C-alpha angles and dihedrals in degrees: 000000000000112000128213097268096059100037117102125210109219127197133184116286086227100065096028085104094059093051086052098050090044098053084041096062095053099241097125106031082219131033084234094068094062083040084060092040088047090049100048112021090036120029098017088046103056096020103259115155104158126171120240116253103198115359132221116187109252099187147312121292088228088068088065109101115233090253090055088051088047096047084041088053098046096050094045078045092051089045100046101021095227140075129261150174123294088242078055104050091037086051100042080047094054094065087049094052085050095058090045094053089045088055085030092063101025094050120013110033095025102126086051102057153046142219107220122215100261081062089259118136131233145153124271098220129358101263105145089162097058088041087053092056098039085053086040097056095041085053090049090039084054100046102049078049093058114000110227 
């Protein structure tokens, strides 16, 4: 059995840049807390469980806070009805954070970023202002929809 410590998360190279920016900018204090966002408000939400094409590692498992396992555990238990390993659940995660960064950027954050020539994602300018507010609105939008 892997344990946390030695489990990767792993995200599409293609959006790798992206990750980077956004923990750059100081918006999420770890990578592992816009893995979480992109899994849940993004992928879970509108049903977007894409595999990853060619993988970067994001960050450690062991960065993931004991609510974010529990909630990644509930949602691979409420899928497949039955419990599995960590390595499992990050990996079954990891489709679903794909599918949110792919809405993230196409619908919600489209005027904000760019798509480069080799298929990676980036921003088009550093705002990390304007990108706060635009995440901040789709979460509120989201939560009057379905209270948490």
């Amino acid at each position: 059995m892997v344990e946390a410590g030695q489990l990767r998360v792993y995200v599409s190279k293609k959006y790798f840049p992206i990750f980077q920016e956004i923990s750059g900018n100081n918006l999420f204090s770890q990578n592992s807390q816009f893995f979480i966002l992109s899994v849940f408000v993004g992928g879970e939400k509108h049903n977007l469980l894409i595999p990853l094409e060619k993988k970067n590692e994001l960050c450690r498992a062991a960065t993931l806070s004991e609510y974010d396992k529990t909630s990644l555990r509930a949602l691979y238990l409420k899928k497949h009805m039955e419990m599995s390993t960590l390595k499992e659940i990050v990996e079954y995660a990891e489709k679903y954070a794909n599918g949110g960064i792919k809405y993230l950027l196409e619908n919600i954050l489209q005027d904000m970023v760019l798509e480069d020539t080799e298929g990676n994602w980036q921003f088009k300018q550093k705002s990390s202002k304007e990108l706060q507010m635009k995440l901040f609105e789709y979460v509120l939008a989201m939560t009057e929809e379905v209270p948490f």
